[in-house]
Tab-separated table of C-alpha atoms and ligand atoms in Angstrom:
chain	number	residue	atom	x	y	z
X	189	UNK	CA	6.721	-87.567	-16.324
X	190	UNK	CA	2.974	-87.256	-15.833
X	191	UNK	CA	1.731	-89.302	-12.881
X	192	UNK	CA	-1.959	-90.063	-12.598
X	193	UNK	CA	-2.330	-89.558	-8.829
X	194	UNK	CA	-4.858	-87.099	-7.435
X	195	UNK	CA	-5.089	-87.866	-3.700
X	196	UNK	CA	-1.550	-87.928	-2.346
X	197	UNK	CA	-0.619	-88.009	1.377
X	198	UNK	CA	3.174	-87.881	1.704
X	199	UNK	CA	3.861	-88.251	5.437
X	200	UNK	CA	2.656	-91.216	7.531
X	201	UNK	CA	3.987	-93.584	10.189
X	202	UNK	CA	3.662	-97.324	10.834
X	203	UNK	CA	4.605	-99.499	13.822
X	204	UNK	CA	8.118	-99.631	12.391
X	205	UNK	CA	8.442	-96.312	14.226
X	206	UNK	CA	5.676	-94.695	16.301
X	207	UNK	CA	2.524	-95.394	14.290
X	208	UNK	CA	0.082	-97.996	15.579
X	209	UNK	CA	-0.473	-100.041	12.385
X	210	UNK	CA	1.672	-102.420	10.384
X	211	UNK	CA	2.741	-101.033	6.984
X	212	UNK	CA	0.126	-103.327	5.378
X	213	UNK	CA	-2.688	-102.088	7.624
X	214	UNK	CA	-1.647	-98.506	6.899
X	215	UNK	CA	-1.638	-99.027	3.119
X	216	UNK	CA	-4.971	-100.853	3.232
X	217	UNK	CA	-6.532	-98.010	5.192
X	218	UNK	CA	-5.076	-95.477	2.745
X	219	UNK	CA	-6.656	-97.324	-0.185
X	220	UNK	CA	-9.986	-97.660	1.663
X	221	UNK	CA	-9.947	-93.911	2.452
X	222	UNK	CA	-9.613	-93.135	-1.257
X	223	UNK	CA	-5.963	-92.086	-1.346
X	224	UNK	CA	-4.231	-93.164	-4.545
X	225	UNK	CA	-0.654	-92.477	-3.417
X	226	UNK	CA	0.893	-92.752	0.045
X	227	UNK	CA	4.255	-91.693	1.439
X	228	UNK	CA	5.569	-93.980	4.205
X	229	UNK	CA	7.947	-91.902	6.345
X	230	UNK	CA	8.835	-93.735	9.539
X	231	UNK	CA	11.325	-92.057	11.844
X	232	UNK	CA	15.014	-92.765	11.164
X	233	UNK	CA	14.602	-96.127	9.406
X	234	UNK	CA	13.388	-97.821	6.222
X	235	UNK	CA	12.415	-101.226	7.633
X	236	UNK	CA	8.795	-100.813	6.535
X	237	UNK	CA	9.611	-100.229	2.864
X	238	UNK	CA	9.462	-103.841	1.605
X	239	UNK	CA	6.211	-104.745	3.339
X	240	UNK	CA	4.677	-101.434	2.209
X	241	UNK	CA	5.734	-102.111	-1.394
X	242	UNK	CA	3.973	-105.507	-1.411
X	243	UNK	CA	0.891	-104.038	0.272
X	244	UNK	CA	0.713	-101.101	-2.158
X	245	UNK	CA	0.925	-103.454	-5.129
X	246	UNK	CA	-1.869	-105.581	-3.661
X	247	UNK	CA	-4.016	-102.564	-2.823
X	248	UNK	CA	-3.382	-100.924	-6.213
X	249	UNK	CA	-2.127	-97.573	-4.916
X	250	UNK	CA	1.119	-95.679	-5.491
X	251	UNK	CA	3.893	-95.666	-2.884
X	252	UNK	CA	6.534	-93.030	-2.199
X	253	UNK	CA	9.169	-94.628	-0.021
X	254	UNK	CA	10.563	-92.163	2.485
X	255	UNK	CA	11.767	-91.519	6.004
X	256	UNK	CA	11.495	-88.729	8.572
X	257	UNK	CA	15.071	-88.047	9.589
X	258	UNK	CA	15.779	-86.439	12.963
X	259	UNK	CA	17.999	-83.361	12.868
X	260	UNK	CA	18.880	-80.741	15.438
X	261	UNK	CA	19.422	-76.988	15.227
X	262	UNK	CA	20.530	-74.464	17.824
X	263	UNK	CA	16.875	-73.760	18.594
X	264	UNK	CA	15.753	-77.371	18.897
X	265	UNK	CA	14.797	-80.346	16.810
X	266	UNK	CA	13.868	-80.255	13.125
X	267	UNK	CA	12.390	-83.204	11.226
X	268	UNK	CA	13.578	-83.680	7.653
X	269	UNK	CA	11.473	-85.802	5.320
X	270	UNK	CA	13.614	-87.708	2.840
X	271	UNK	CA	11.982	-89.169	-0.261
X	272	UNK	CA	13.048	-91.842	-2.756
X	273	UNK	CA	16.676	-92.159	-1.617
X	274	UNK	CA	18.833	-95.285	-1.940
X	275	UNK	CA	18.174	-97.208	1.306
X	276	UNK	CA	21.563	-98.947	1.052
X	277	UNK	CA	23.543	-95.682	0.997
X	278	UNK	CA	26.337	-96.316	3.500
X	279	UNK	CA	26.627	-92.841	5.016
X	280	UNK	CA	22.887	-92.569	5.543
X	281	UNK	CA	22.458	-96.077	7.006
X	282	UNK	CA	25.335	-95.439	9.413
X	283	UNK	CA	23.844	-92.110	10.413
X	284	UNK	CA	20.381	-93.513	11.079
X	285	UNK	CA	21.849	-96.439	13.047
X	286	UNK	CA	23.626	-93.932	15.275
X	287	UNK	CA	20.423	-91.905	15.758
X	288	UNK	CA	18.396	-95.014	16.636
X	289	UNK	CA	21.017	-96.178	19.111
X	290	UNK	CA	21.000	-92.772	20.759
X	291	UNK	CA	17.170	-92.756	20.772
X	292	UNK	CA	17.111	-96.032	22.676
X	293	UNK	CA	19.600	-94.946	25.348
X	294	UNK	CA	17.837	-91.633	25.710
X	295	UNK	CA	14.468	-93.355	26.137
X	296	UNK	CA	15.981	-95.493	28.899
X	297	UNK	CA	17.190	-92.326	30.638
X	298	UNK	CA	13.740	-90.716	30.363
X	299	UNK	CA	12.144	-93.835	31.868
X	300	UNK	CA	14.705	-93.853	34.702
X	301	UNK	CA	13.653	-90.284	35.519
X	302	UNK	CA	9.947	-91.077	35.251
X	303	UNK	CA	10.353	-94.183	37.415
X	304	UNK	CA	11.224	-91.957	40.379
X	305	UNK	CA	7.693	-90.502	40.276
X	306	UNK	CA	5.544	-93.093	38.492
X	307	UNK	CA	5.274	-96.917	38.461
X	308	UNK	CA	6.697	-97.440	34.984
X	309	UNK	CA	9.637	-99.582	33.871
X	310	UNK	CA	11.855	-99.999	30.817
X	311	UNK	CA	10.312	-103.441	30.316
X	312	UNK	CA	6.891	-101.749	30.010
X	313	UNK	CA	8.245	-99.562	27.208
X	314	UNK	CA	9.830	-102.501	25.385
X	315	UNK	CA	6.507	-104.349	25.608
X	316	UNK	CA	4.867	-101.377	23.857
X	317	UNK	CA	7.530	-100.674	21.249
X	318	UNK	CA	7.416	-104.295	20.052
X	319	UNK	CA	8.784	-104.516	16.518
X	320	UNK	CA	9.557	-100.778	16.262
X	321	UNK	CA	13.014	-100.082	14.905
X	322	UNK	CA	13.109	-96.462	16.150
X	323	UNK	CA	12.052	-95.986	19.780
X	324	UNK	CA	10.549	-92.649	20.764
X	325	UNK	CA	8.578	-90.874	23.438
X	326	UNK	CA	5.297	-92.196	21.964
X	327	UNK	CA	6.282	-95.701	23.143
X	328	UNK	CA	6.941	-94.345	26.637
X	329	UNK	CA	3.530	-92.670	26.414
X	330	UNK	CA	1.972	-96.035	25.503
X	331	UNK	CA	3.578	-97.617	28.577
X	332	UNK	CA	2.141	-94.835	30.773
X	333	UNK	CA	-1.297	-95.440	29.219
X	334	UNK	CA	-1.011	-99.205	29.744
X	335	UNK	CA	-0.178	-98.579	33.417
X	336	UNK	CA	-3.256	-96.360	33.737
X	337	UNK	CA	-1.149	-93.297	34.619
X	338	UNK	CA	-2.491	-91.224	31.697
X	339	UNK	CA	-5.466	-91.614	29.349
X	340	UNK	CA	-3.662	-91.306	26.018
X	341	UNK	CA	-0.467	-90.262	24.247
X	342	UNK	CA	-1.561	-86.625	24.119
X	343	UNK	CA	-1.977	-86.488	27.888
X	344	UNK	CA	1.414	-88.166	28.382
X	345	UNK	CA	3.072	-85.527	26.179
X	346	UNK	CA	1.238	-82.693	27.934
X	347	UNK	CA	2.090	-83.906	31.434
X	348	UNK	CA	5.402	-85.773	31.315
X	349	UNK	CA	7.036	-85.989	27.925
X	350	UNK	CA	7.320	-82.423	26.640
X	351	UNK	CA	10.825	-80.943	26.893
X	352	UNK	CA	10.010	-78.722	29.868
X	353	UNK	CA	8.228	-81.337	32.005
X	354	UNK	CA	11.422	-82.280	33.836
X	355	UNK	CA	11.913	-85.779	32.443
X	356	UNK	CA	13.181	-84.923	28.976
X	357	UNK	CA	16.505	-86.116	27.585
X	358	UNK	CA	17.913	-85.175	24.163
X	359	UNK	CA	19.270	-87.633	21.594
X	360	UNK	CA	21.931	-87.418	18.941
X	361	UNK	CA	20.837	-86.048	15.569
X	362	UNK	CA	22.795	-84.349	12.760
X	363	UNK	CA	22.648	-80.716	11.724
X	364	UNK	CA	19.977	-80.159	9.012
X	365	UNK	CA	22.519	-78.919	6.460
X	366	UNK	CA	24.541	-82.112	6.926
X	367	UNK	CA	21.338	-84.185	6.670
X	368	UNK	CA	20.299	-82.441	3.427
X	369	UNK	CA	23.718	-83.078	1.882
X	370	UNK	CA	23.590	-86.767	2.816
X	371	UNK	CA	20.014	-87.246	1.566
X	372	UNK	CA	20.967	-85.676	-1.794
X	373	UNK	CA	24.089	-87.834	-2.022
X	374	UNK	CA	21.825	-90.864	-1.551
X	375	UNK	CA	19.656	-89.657	-4.461
X	376	UNK	CA	16.818	-88.484	-2.218
X	377	UNK	CA	14.769	-85.312	-1.968
X	378	UNK	CA	14.827	-83.513	1.421
X	379	UNK	CA	11.711	-81.657	2.604
X	380	UNK	CA	11.410	-79.854	5.969
X	381	UNK	CA	8.569	-81.510	7.938
X	382	UNK	CA	6.047	-79.299	9.781
X	383	UNK	CA	8.345	-76.216	9.708
X	384	UNK	CA	6.260	-74.477	12.410
X	385	UNK	CA	7.796	-76.814	14.994
X	386	UNK	CA	11.229	-75.324	14.276
X	387	UNK	CA	12.512	-72.366	16.301
X	388	UNK	CA	9.587	-72.431	18.753
X	389	UNK	CA	6.981	-71.585	16.132
X	390	UNK	CA	8.983	-69.078	14.091
X	391	UNK	CA	10.209	-71.640	11.561
X	392	UNK	CA	13.783	-71.826	10.267
X	393	UNK	CA	15.388	-68.359	10.476
X	394	UNK	CA	16.658	-66.604	7.326
X	395	UNK	CA	20.260	-67.693	7.827
X	396	UNK	CA	19.344	-71.373	8.293
X	397	UNK	CA	16.875	-71.244	5.368
X	398	UNK	CA	19.612	-69.837	3.177
X	399	UNK	CA	22.148	-72.456	4.218
X	400	UNK	CA	19.634	-75.290	3.752
X	401	UNK	CA	18.700	-74.043	0.279
X	402	UNK	CA	22.397	-73.837	-0.644
X	403	UNK	CA	22.907	-77.425	0.560
X	404	UNK	CA	20.125	-78.673	-1.738
X	405	UNK	CA	16.898	-78.508	0.260
X	406	UNK	CA	14.078	-79.710	-1.994
X	407	UNK	CA	10.925	-78.512	-0.312
X	408	UNK	CA	8.779	-77.416	2.608
X	409	UNK	CA	5.794	-79.248	4.098
X	410	UNK	CA	3.316	-76.368	3.977
X	411	UNK	CA	-0.060	-78.081	4.523
X	412	UNK	CA	0.291	-79.731	7.928
X	413	UNK	CA	-1.945	-79.251	10.951
X	414	UNK	CA	0.950	-77.874	13.033
X	415	UNK	CA	1.484	-74.947	10.593
X	416	UNK	CA	-0.972	-72.107	11.429
X	417	UNK	CA	-2.753	-70.556	8.380
X	418	UNK	CA	-0.805	-67.262	8.382
X	419	UNK	CA	2.449	-69.193	8.709
X	420	UNK	CA	1.540	-71.221	5.595
X	421	UNK	CA	1.391	-67.990	3.603
X	422	UNK	CA	4.884	-67.131	4.876
X	423	UNK	CA	6.129	-70.608	3.900
X	424	UNK	CA	4.693	-70.203	0.379
X	425	UNK	CA	6.651	-66.964	0.080
X	426	UNK	CA	9.863	-68.656	1.242
X	427	UNK	CA	9.217	-71.513	-1.206
X	428	UNK	CA	8.884	-69.002	-4.059
X	429	UNK	CA	12.108	-67.268	-3.021
X	430	UNK	CA	14.122	-70.485	-3.173
X	431	UNK	CA	12.032	-72.299	-5.838
X	432	UNK	CA	11.142	-75.094	-3.416
X	433	UNK	CA	8.582	-77.886	-3.723
X	434	UNK	CA	5.567	-77.498	-1.407
X	435	UNK	CA	3.897	-80.563	0.104
X	436	UNK	CA	0.902	-81.375	2.263
X	437	UNK	CA	0.270	-84.374	4.470
X	438	UNK	CA	-1.441	-85.833	7.491
X	439	UNK	CA	1.532	-87.090	9.544
X	440	UNK	CA	-0.824	-89.936	10.402
X	441	UNK	CA	0.269	-92.101	13.370
X	442	UNK	CA	-2.744	-94.470	13.430
X	443	UNK	CA	-4.478	-94.341	16.816
X	444	UNK	CA	-1.466	-92.569	18.337
X	445	UNK	CA	-2.500	-89.040	17.345
X	446	UNK	CA	-5.715	-87.276	16.321
X	447	UNK	CA	-4.375	-86.643	12.760
X	448	UNK	CA	-6.624	-88.260	10.135
X	449	UNK	CA	-5.207	-89.979	7.071
X	450	UNK	CA	-5.506	-87.681	4.042
X	451	UNK	CA	-6.427	-84.590	6.096
X	452	UNK	CA	-3.876	-82.646	3.999
X	453	UNK	CA	-2.761	-83.590	0.512
X	454	UNK	CA	0.162	-82.829	-1.814
X	455	UNK	CA	-0.670	-81.283	-5.212
X	456	UNK	CA	0.149	-83.769	-8.025
X	457	UNK	CA	2.513	-81.337	-9.789
X	458	UNK	CA	4.558	-81.064	-6.590
X	459	UNK	CA	4.929	-84.857	-6.343
X	460	UNK	CA	6.076	-84.815	-9.955
X	461	UNK	CA	8.852	-82.414	-8.980
X	462	UNK	CA	9.963	-84.787	-6.198
X	463	UNK	CA	9.984	-87.730	-8.613
X	464	UNK	CA	11.947	-85.727	-11.213
X	465	UNK	CA	14.656	-84.836	-8.680
X	466	UNK	CA	14.988	-88.305	-7.105
X	467	UNK	CA	17.569	-90.842	-8.277
X	468	UNK	CA	17.585	-93.310	-5.361
X	469	UNK	CA	14.501	-95.499	-5.859
X	470	UNK	CA	11.454	-94.969	-8.107
X	471	UNK	CA	7.944	-94.097	-6.998
X	472	UNK	CA	5.989	-97.360	-7.090
X	473	UNK	CA	3.098	-97.114	-9.509
X	474	UNK	CA	-0.070	-99.184	-9.154
X	475	UNK	CA	-0.271	-102.030	-11.643
X	476	UNK	CA	-2.933	-101.346	-14.215
X	477	UNK	CA	-5.003	-104.479	-13.794
X	478	UNK	CA	-7.114	-103.739	-16.896
X	479	UNK	CA	-4.086	-104.130	-19.175
X	480	UNK	CA	-3.084	-107.506	-17.739
X	481	UNK	CA	-4.066	-110.508	-19.831
X	482	UNK	CA	-7.218	-112.015	-18.423
X	483	UNK	CA	-6.868	-115.485	-17.018
X	484	UNK	CA	-8.680	-118.236	-18.854
X	485	UNK	CA	-9.915	-121.012	-16.614
T	1436	AMP	P1	10.639	-88.366	19.920
T	1436	AMP	O1	10.805	-88.924	18.540
T	1436	AMP	O2	10.944	-89.339	20.971
T	1436	AMP	O3	11.325	-87.052	20.135
T	1436	AMP	O4	9.071	-88.048	20.068
T	1436	AMP	C1	8.485	-87.202	19.135
T	1436	AMP	C2	7.327	-87.923	18.460
T	1436	AMP	O5	6.218	-87.898	19.343
T	1436	AMP	C3	6.877	-87.242	17.181
T	1436	AMP	O6	7.160	-88.077	16.099
T	1436	AMP	C4	5.412	-87.088	17.304
T	1436	AMP	O7	4.751	-87.830	16.321
T	1436	AMP	C5	5.036	-87.644	18.642
T	1436	AMP	N1	4.258	-86.663	19.412
T	1436	AMP	C6	4.620	-85.407	19.725
T	1436	AMP	N2	3.663	-84.799	20.447
T	1436	AMP	C7	2.654	-85.710	20.577
T	1436	AMP	C8	1.371	-85.681	21.195
T	1436	AMP	N3	0.945	-84.612	21.851
T	1436	AMP	N4	0.604	-86.788	21.117
T	1436	AMP	C9	1.043	-87.878	20.463
T	1436	AMP	N5	2.249	-87.968	19.861
T	1436	AMP	C10	3.038	-86.896	19.914
T	1437	FE	FE1	6.201	-89.519	15.223
T	1438	FE	FE1	7.771	-85.027	12.735
T	1439	ZN	ZN1	5.990	-87.513	11.282
């Protein structure tokens, strides 16, 4: 299938997880920035999909419905983008519910630790997370900002929220191989998000890469600000070895991070590969207004 998109950003967040905009605001900004296709990939939930679909239709841009699924390896966390899967798939909805539940309890434990040193409460965090379905450290950061303890999310992560700051708590997440299998069973296409954050900068090791490819890994997010240039060349080599899709994206979180919408893009032929492999839900195409019958008054 030939899609007509040219400016495609496949990894963004709304307030449904840790972005700072509603799905509609995000889509409207994407259209205003000149993107013609956006991937909505909130952490561990799909609650933004319906609103985003309406907004994308209104704005006249394409929408790739996705999610950024938390997984965990022996060397730390790994984020797995999942595209165009069936959002009603039982195994996947049960898994994400378990992750979100664990996220919430873990956030409460982090706040209990922080509260020993700083004037911050769980109620502060809930006031910040608002409608978010998946609670994360960014909401704790927002509470610290609101209290005037830090200037912004970045400072909160640097000072209190990184894993070695003394307040960190882990949360439940599946093994990446298990996650890949479940995403494929739900008709989705799994893509490793910002692989440079895996294995303390080294990326997935050869053994893990091999096992993920065997389980049905679809692609690697190569063009992402967290992947250094020389590491991107390595990722391209790995992608060739396993015939993987390569994507690029902003990982935009609204005002929550310096990442700018559309700062990295996915080549159109790579999106076509994702769409060809997916059987869960279709990519939403913009309605061609010119072909609609014109209204007579
Ligand atoms: P959590 O999901 O609770 O483990 O928190 C990780 C989330 O925090 C990721 O989705 C990132 O988007 C966000 N994050 C990580 N580092 C920073 C930072 N320095 N500034 C703002 N957000 C960050
Ligand atoms: Fe995030
Ligand atoms: Fe991520
Ligand atoms: Zn992300």
